[in-house]
Coordinates of C-alpha atoms in Angstrom, one line a residue:
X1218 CA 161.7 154.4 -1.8
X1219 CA 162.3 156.4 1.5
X1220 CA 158.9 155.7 3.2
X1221 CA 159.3 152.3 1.7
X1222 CA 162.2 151.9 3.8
X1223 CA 161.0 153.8 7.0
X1224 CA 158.4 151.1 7.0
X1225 CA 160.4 148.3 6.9
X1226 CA 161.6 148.4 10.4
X1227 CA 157.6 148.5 12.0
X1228 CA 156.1 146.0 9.6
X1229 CA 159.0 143.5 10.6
X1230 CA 158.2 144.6 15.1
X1231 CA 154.7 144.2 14.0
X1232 CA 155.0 140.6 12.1
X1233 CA 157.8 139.7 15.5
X1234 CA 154.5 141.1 17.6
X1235 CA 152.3 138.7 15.7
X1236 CA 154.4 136.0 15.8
X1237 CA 154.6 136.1 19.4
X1238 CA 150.9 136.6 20.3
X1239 CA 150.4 133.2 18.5
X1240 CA 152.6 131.5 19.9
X1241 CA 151.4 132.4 23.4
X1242 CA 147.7 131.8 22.2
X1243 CA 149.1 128.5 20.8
X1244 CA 149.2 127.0 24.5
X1245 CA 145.2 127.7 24.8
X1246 CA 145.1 125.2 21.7
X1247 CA 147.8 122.8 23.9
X1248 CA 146.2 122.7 27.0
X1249 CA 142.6 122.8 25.8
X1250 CA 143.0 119.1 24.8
X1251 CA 143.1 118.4 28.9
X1252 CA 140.5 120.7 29.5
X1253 CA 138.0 119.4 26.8
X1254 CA 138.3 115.3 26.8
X1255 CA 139.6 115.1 30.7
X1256 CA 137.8 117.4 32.2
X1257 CA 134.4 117.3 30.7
X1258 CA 133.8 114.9 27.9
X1259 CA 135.5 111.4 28.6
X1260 CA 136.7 111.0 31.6
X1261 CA 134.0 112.5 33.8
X1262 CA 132.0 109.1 31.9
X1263 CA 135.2 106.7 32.3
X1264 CA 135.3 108.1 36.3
X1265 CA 131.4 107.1 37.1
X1266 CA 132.0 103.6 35.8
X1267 CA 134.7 102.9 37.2
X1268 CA 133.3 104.3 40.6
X1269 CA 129.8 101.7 39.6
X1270 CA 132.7 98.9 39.2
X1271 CA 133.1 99.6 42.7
X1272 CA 129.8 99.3 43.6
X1273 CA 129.0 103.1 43.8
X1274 CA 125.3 103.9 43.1
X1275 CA 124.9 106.3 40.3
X1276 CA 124.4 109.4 41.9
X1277 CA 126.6 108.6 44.5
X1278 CA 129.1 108.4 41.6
X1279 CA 128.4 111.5 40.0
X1280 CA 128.9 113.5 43.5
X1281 CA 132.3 111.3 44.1
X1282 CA 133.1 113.1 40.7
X1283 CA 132.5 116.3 41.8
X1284 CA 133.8 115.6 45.3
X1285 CA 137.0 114.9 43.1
X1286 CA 137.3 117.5 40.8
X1287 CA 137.0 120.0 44.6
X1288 CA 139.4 118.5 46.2
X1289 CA 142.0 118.2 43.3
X1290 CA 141.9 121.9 43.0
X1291 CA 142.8 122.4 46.4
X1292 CA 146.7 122.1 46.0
X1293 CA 146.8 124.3 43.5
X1294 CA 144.8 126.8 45.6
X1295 CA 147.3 126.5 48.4
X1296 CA 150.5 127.1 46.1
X1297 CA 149.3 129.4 43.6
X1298 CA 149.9 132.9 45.2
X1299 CA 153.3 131.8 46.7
X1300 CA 154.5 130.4 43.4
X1301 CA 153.0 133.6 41.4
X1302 CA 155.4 135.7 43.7
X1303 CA 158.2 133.5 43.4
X1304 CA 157.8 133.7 39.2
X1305 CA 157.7 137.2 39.2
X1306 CA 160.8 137.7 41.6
X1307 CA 162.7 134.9 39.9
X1308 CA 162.1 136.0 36.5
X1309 CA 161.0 132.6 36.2
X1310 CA 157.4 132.3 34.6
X1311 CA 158.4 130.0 31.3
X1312 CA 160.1 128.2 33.4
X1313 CA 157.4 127.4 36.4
X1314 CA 154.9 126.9 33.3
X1315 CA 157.7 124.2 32.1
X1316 CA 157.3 122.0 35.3
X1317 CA 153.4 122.4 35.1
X1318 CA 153.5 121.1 31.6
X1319 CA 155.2 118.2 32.5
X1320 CA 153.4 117.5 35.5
X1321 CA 150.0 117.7 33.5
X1322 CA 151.5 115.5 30.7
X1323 CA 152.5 112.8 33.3
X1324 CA 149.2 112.7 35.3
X1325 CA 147.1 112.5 31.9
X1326 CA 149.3 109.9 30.0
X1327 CA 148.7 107.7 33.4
X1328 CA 144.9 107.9 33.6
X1329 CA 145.8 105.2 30.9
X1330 CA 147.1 102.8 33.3
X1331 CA 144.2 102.5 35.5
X1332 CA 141.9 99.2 35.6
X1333 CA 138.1 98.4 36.6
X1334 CA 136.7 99.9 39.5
X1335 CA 140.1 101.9 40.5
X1336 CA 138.5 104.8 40.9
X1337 CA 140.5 106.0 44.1
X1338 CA 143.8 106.0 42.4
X1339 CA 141.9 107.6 39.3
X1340 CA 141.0 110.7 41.7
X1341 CA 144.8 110.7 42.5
X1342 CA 145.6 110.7 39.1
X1343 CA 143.5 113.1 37.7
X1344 CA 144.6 115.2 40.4
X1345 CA 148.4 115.2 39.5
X1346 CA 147.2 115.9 35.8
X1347 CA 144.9 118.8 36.8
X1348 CA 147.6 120.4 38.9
X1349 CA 150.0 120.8 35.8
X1350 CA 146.8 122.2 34.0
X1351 CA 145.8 124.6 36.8
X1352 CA 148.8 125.2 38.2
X1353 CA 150.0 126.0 34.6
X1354 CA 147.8 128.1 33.8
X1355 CA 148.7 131.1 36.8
X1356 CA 152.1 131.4 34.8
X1357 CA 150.9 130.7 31.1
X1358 CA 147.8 134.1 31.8
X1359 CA 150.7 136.0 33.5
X1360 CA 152.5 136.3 30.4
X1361 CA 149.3 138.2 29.1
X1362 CA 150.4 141.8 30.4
X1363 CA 153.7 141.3 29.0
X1364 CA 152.5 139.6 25.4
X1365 CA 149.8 142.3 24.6
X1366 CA 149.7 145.6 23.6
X1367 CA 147.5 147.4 26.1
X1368 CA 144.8 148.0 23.8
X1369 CA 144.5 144.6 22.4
X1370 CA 144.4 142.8 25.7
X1371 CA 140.8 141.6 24.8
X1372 CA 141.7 140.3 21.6
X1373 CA 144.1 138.7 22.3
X1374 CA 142.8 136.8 25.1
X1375 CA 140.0 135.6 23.1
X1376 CA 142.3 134.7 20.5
X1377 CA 143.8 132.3 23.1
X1378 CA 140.7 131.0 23.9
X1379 CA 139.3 130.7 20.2
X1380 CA 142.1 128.7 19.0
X1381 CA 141.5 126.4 22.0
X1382 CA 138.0 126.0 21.3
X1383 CA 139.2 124.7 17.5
X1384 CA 142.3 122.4 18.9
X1385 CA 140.0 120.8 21.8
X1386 CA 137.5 120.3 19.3
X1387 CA 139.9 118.4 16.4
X1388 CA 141.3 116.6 19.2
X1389 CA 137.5 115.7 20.7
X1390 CA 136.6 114.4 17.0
X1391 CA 139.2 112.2 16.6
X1392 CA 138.7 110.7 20.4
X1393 CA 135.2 110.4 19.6
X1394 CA 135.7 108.6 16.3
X1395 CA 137.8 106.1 17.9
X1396 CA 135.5 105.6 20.7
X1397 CA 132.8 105.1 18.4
X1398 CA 134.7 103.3 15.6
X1399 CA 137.7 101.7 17.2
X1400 CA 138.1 98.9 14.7
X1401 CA 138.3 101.6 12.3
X1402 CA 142.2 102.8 13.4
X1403 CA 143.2 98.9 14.5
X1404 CA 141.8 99.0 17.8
X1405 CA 140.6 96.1 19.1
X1406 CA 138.1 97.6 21.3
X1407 CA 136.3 100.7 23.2
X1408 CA 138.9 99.8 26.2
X1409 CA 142.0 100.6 24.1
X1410 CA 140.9 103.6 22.0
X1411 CA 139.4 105.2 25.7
X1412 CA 143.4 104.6 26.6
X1413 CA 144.7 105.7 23.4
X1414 CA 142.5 108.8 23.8
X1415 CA 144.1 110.1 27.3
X1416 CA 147.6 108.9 25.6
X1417 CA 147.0 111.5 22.9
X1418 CA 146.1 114.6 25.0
X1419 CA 149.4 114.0 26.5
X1420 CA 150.9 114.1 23.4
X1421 CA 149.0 116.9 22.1
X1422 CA 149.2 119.1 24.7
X1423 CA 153.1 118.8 24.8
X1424 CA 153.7 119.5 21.6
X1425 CA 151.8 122.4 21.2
X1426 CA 152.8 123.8 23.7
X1427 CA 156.3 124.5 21.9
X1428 CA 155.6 127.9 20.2
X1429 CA 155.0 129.7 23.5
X1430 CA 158.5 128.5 24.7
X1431 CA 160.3 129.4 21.2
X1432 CA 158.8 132.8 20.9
X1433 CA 157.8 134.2 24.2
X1434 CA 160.2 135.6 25.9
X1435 CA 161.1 135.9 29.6
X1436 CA 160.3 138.7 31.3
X1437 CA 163.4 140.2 33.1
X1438 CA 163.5 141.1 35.8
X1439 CA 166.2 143.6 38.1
X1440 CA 167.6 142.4 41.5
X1441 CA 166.1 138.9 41.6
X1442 CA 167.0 137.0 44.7
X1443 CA 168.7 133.9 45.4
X1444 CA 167.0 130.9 44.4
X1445 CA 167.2 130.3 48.5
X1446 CA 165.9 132.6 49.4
X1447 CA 162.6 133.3 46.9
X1448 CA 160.3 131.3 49.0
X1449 CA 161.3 133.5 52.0
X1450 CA 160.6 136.6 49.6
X1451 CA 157.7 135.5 47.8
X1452 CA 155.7 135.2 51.5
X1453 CA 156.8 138.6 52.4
X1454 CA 155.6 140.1 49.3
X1455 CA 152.3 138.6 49.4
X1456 CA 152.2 140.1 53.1
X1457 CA 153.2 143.1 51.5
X1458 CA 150.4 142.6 49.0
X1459 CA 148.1 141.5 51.2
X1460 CA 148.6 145.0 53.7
X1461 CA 148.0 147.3 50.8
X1462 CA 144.6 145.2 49.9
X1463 CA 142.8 148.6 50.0
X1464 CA 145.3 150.0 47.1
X1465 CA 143.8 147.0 45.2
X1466 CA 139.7 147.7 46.0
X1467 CA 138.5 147.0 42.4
X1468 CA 141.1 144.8 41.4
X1469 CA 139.9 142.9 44.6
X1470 CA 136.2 143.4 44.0
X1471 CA 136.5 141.7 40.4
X1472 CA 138.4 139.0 41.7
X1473 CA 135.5 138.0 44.2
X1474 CA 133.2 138.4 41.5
X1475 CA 135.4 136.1 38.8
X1476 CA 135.1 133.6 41.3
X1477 CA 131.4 133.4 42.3
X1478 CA 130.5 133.3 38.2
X1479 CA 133.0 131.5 37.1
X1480 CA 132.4 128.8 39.7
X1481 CA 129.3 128.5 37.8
X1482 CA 130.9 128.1 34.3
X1483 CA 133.5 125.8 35.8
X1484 CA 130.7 123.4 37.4
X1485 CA 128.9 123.4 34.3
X1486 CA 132.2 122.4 32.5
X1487 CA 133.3 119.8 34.9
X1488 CA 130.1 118.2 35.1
X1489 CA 128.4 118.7 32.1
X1490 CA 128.9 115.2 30.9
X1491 CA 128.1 113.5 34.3
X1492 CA 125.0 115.0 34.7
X1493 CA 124.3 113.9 31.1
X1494 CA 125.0 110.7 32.3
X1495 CA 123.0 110.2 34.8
X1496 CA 119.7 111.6 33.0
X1497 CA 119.9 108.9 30.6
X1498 CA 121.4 110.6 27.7
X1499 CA 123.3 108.4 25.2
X1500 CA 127.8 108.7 25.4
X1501 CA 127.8 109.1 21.6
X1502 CA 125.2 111.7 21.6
X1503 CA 127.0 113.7 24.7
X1504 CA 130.5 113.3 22.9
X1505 CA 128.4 114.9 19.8
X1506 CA 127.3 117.6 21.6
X1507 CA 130.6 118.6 23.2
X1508 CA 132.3 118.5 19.7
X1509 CA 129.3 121.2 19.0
X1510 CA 130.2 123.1 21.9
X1511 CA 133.9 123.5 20.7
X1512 CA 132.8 124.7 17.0
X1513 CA 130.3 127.0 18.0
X1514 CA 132.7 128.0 20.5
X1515 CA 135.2 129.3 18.1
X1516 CA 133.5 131.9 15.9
X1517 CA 131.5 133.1 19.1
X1518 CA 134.7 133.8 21.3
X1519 CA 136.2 135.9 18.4
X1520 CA 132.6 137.4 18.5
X1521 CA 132.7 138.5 22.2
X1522 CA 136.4 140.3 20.8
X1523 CA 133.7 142.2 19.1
X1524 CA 131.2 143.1 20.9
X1525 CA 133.9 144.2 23.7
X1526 CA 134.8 146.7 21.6
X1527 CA 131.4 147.8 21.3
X1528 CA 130.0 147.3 24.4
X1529 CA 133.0 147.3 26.5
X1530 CA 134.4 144.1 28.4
X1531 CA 132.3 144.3 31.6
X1532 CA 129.3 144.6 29.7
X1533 CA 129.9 141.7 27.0
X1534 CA 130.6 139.5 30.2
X1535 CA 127.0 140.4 32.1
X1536 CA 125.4 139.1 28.8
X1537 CA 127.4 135.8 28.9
X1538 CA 126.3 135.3 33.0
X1539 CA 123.0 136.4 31.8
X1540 CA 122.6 133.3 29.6
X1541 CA 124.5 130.7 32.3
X1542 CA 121.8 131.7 34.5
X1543 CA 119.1 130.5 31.6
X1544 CA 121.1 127.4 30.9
X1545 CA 121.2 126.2 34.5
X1546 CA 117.2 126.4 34.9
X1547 CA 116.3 124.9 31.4
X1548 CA 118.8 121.8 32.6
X1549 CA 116.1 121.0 34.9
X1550 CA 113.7 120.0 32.4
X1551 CA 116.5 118.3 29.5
X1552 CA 114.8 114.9 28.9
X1553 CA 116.7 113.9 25.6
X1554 CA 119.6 114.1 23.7
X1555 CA 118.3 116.8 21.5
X1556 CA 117.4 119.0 24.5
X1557 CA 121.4 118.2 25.5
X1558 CA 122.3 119.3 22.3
X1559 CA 120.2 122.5 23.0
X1560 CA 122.1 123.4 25.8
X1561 CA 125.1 122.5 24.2
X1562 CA 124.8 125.1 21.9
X1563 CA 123.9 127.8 24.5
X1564 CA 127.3 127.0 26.1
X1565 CA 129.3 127.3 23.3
X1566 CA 127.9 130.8 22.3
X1567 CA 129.0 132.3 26.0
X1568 CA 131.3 130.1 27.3
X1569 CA 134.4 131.0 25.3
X1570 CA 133.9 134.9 25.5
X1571 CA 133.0 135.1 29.3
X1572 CA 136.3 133.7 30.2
X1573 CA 138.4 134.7 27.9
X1574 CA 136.9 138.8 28.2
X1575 CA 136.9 138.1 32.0
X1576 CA 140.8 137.0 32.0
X1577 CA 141.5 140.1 29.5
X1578 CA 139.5 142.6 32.0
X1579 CA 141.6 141.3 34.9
X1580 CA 144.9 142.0 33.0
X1581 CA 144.0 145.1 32.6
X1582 CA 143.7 146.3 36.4
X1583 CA 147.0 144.2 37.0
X1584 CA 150.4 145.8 37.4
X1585 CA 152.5 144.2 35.3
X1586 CA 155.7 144.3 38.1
X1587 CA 153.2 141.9 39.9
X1588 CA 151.5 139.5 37.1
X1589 CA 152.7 136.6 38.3
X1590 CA 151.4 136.7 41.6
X1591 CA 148.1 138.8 40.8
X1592 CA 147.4 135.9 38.3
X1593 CA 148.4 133.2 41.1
X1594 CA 145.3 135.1 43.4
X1595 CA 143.5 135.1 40.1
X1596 CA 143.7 131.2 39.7
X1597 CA 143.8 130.4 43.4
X1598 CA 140.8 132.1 44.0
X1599 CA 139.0 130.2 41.3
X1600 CA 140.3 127.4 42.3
X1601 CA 139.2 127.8 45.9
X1602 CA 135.5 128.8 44.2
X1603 CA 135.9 125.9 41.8
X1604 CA 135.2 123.5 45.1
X1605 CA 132.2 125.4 46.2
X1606 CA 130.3 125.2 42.7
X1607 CA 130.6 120.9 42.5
X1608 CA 130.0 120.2 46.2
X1609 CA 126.9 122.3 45.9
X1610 CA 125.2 120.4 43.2
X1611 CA 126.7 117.4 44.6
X1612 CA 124.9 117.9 48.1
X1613 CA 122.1 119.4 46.5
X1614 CA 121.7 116.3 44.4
X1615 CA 122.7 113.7 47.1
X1616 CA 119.8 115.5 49.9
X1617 CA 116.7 115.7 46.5
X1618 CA 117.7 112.3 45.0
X1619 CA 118.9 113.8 41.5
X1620 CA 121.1 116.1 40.2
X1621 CA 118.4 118.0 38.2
X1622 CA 118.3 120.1 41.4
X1623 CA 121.4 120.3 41.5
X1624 CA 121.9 122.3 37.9
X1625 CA 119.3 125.0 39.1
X1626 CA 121.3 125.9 42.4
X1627 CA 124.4 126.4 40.4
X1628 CA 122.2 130.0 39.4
X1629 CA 122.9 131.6 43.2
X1630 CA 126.8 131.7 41.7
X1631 CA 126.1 133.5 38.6
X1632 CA 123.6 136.2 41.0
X1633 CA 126.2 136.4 43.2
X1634 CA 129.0 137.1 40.7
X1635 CA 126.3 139.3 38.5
X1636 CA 126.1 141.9 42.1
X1637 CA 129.9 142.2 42.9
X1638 CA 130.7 143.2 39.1
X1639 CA 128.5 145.7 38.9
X1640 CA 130.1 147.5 41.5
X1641 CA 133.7 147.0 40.2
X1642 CA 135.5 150.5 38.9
X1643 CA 137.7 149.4 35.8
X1644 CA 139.1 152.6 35.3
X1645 CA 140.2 153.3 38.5
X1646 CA 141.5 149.6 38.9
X1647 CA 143.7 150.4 35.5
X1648 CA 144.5 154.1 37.6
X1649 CA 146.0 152.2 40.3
X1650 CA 148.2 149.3 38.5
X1651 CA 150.0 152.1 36.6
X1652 CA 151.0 153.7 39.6
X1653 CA 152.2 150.6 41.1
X1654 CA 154.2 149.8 37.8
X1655 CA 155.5 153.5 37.8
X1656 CA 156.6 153.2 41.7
X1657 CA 158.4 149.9 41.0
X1658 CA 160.4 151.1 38.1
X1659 CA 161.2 154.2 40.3
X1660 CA 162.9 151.5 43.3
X1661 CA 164.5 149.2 40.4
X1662 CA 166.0 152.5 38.6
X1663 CA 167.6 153.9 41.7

């Protein structure tokens, strides 16, 4: 009866620690919505016609699609360290991730909205929606530190990413099916279930993104500032930060190497269904594919939880650049829809683990005084390398004639990235964020 009771107490912290790590993994499933139908599978499509409405030709539509997704990043890249600072000084993380939700949820629901050949004010609008998903993002991975345990960083940042995978997938189905079937859910056409489908990420994504703000708590935080003054604050910290870049050497080194391969995945992501385009392969078959992706995806980002532990982080995330680099060169010679659905299944075995191993091996070297900020240089910086990735294969593309070029010089990235991690020290990155924790506590305490 006595160790019955002694139990009780650290069964019910462990089920409150559960409870919570879903609910912050829960948003992965919200926002993945955006990420899968608007940024890769249906939109990317709806984008290239309407840019042919205007009389675009067709690989002068694909590179105005990845002129687009560069330039709509580039906000985001220009606000994310200064709001990352303000969060952490202000305490204020749930509540910055608040106004990116509803941001994102505006700028999707209005992609409904536009009409034939509109594809200027569809660039606009897709870049209001993908700076409440970006944006979002800095403050939603900050919370990371401060959700998991320090030994179950990895798995829990795959969990994030594995439930994504599944909700991004259900949501993709059900787009598809009404694509393919409209008169099936009283549609009277493909027109109105492609606007019901960017209506319904919206909804999706707002609504799921609930449990994080019910169960995750704010971090506090002692001696905020005046609201007034935090953007005066935040830039002087990030000078701060920016003065003691040496303290930071591997934390730095992985952060330029995140954002060479990752520019890689995030091409292949953004343009995936583009390029599928414009090599002839059938929109049903693409959306079939991509609905692949997100199931394989699943099982194989719990599996990179796995072979972390075994192999270690850094490790698990060379084999995933290993076969980006593979995919990029067999894209060259896809010729059919089965070949698509070839690749297809290549990304979903890596995709999912990379990131979400990569964003849990960050965390790691980050002090968690500084989260908010460290994750704003974390998504600014891929941001910033998300524009180099699409106007390569774009100009690449525009100077041979197709885009098949393009796909092979998206491998230089993934090299690139490959060289700089190698050379990144994770121990002594981890060394170095707990002394900067232990010195802050030290100032806060006295």
């Amino acid at each position: 009866m006595d160790d019955g009771r002694l139990n009780q107490p650290s069964q019910s912290a462990e089920r409150d620690y559960q409870r919570v790590v879903h609910g912050w993994a829960m948003y992965d499933w919200a926002n993945s919505a955006f990420a899968v139908v608007v940024l890769t599978a249906i939109f990317p499509v709806h984008y290239r016609a309407l840019a042919l409405d205007a009389g675009a030709a067709p690989q002068t539509a694909t590179a105005y699609w990845a002129y687009t997704t560069s330039l709509s990043l580039l906000l985001v890249a220009a606000i994310g360290p200064v709001a990352g600072a303000a969060a952490d000084l202000l305490g204020a993380k749930k509540r910055f991730l608040a106004l990116a939700l509803w941001l994102g949820v505006f700028g999707t629901a209005s992609l409904a909205l536009l009409g034939a050949g509109e594809y200027l004010l569809a660039s606009l609008l897709f870049a209001v929606a993908n700076l409440g998903f970006a944006g979002g993002n800095i403050f939603y991975e900050s919370l990371l530190p401060q959700v998991a345990r320090p030994e179950d960083l990895d798995r829990v940042s795959v969990r994030g990413y594995a439930l994504g995978y599944l909700g991004g997938g259900l949501l993709l189905v059900v787009n598809a099916l009404w694509l393919y079937r409209p008169q099936w859910f009283w549609m009277a056409d493909r027109s109105v279930a492609l606007r019901a489908c960017f209506i319904s990420v919206a909804g999706w994504w707002l609504v799921f993104a609930m449990p994080l703000f019910r169960t995750v708590a704010e971090p506090m935080v002692r001696g905020r500032p005046p609201a007034s003054r935090a953007f005066a604050e935040s830039l002087a910290r990030l000078r701060q930060t920016f003065g003691q870049i040496r303290r930071y050497r591997e934390l730095t080194l992985f952060l330029a190497a995140f954002w060479l391969y990752n520019d890689g995945i995030g091409t292949i992501i953004k343009l995936a269904a583009a390029y599928g385009d414009e090599i002839g392969v059938d929109h049903n078959d693409m959306l079939g594919a991509l609905v692949l992706t997100q199931f394989i995806g699943f099982p194989c980002s719990i599996g990179f939880g796995v072979l972390a532990q075994n192999w270690g982080a850094k490790r698990a995330i060379f084999f995933g650049i290993a076969i980006y680099s593979v995919i990029c060169v067999a894209g060259f010679f896809v010729r059919s829809s089965w070949e698509f659905y070839g690749l297809a299944v290549m990304v979903g075995v890596v995709q999912g683990g990379t990131q979400a191993l990569s964003r849990s091996l960050f965390a790691s070297m980050v002090p968690k005084s500084h989260s908010a900020e460290f994750f704003g240089f974390f998504s600014t910086g891929e941001k910033v390398a998300g524009i180099v990735g699409p106007v390569i294969f774009a100009l690449v593309g525009q100077l041979t004639g197709s885009s098949r070029w393009g796909i092979v010089s998206i491998t230089l990235l993934f090299a690139a990235g490959a060289l700089l991690l190698r050379r990144v020290d994770v121990a002594e990155g981890r060394r170095v964020a707990a002394l900067v924790d232990a010195s802050t506590h030290e100032r806060s305490s006295s």
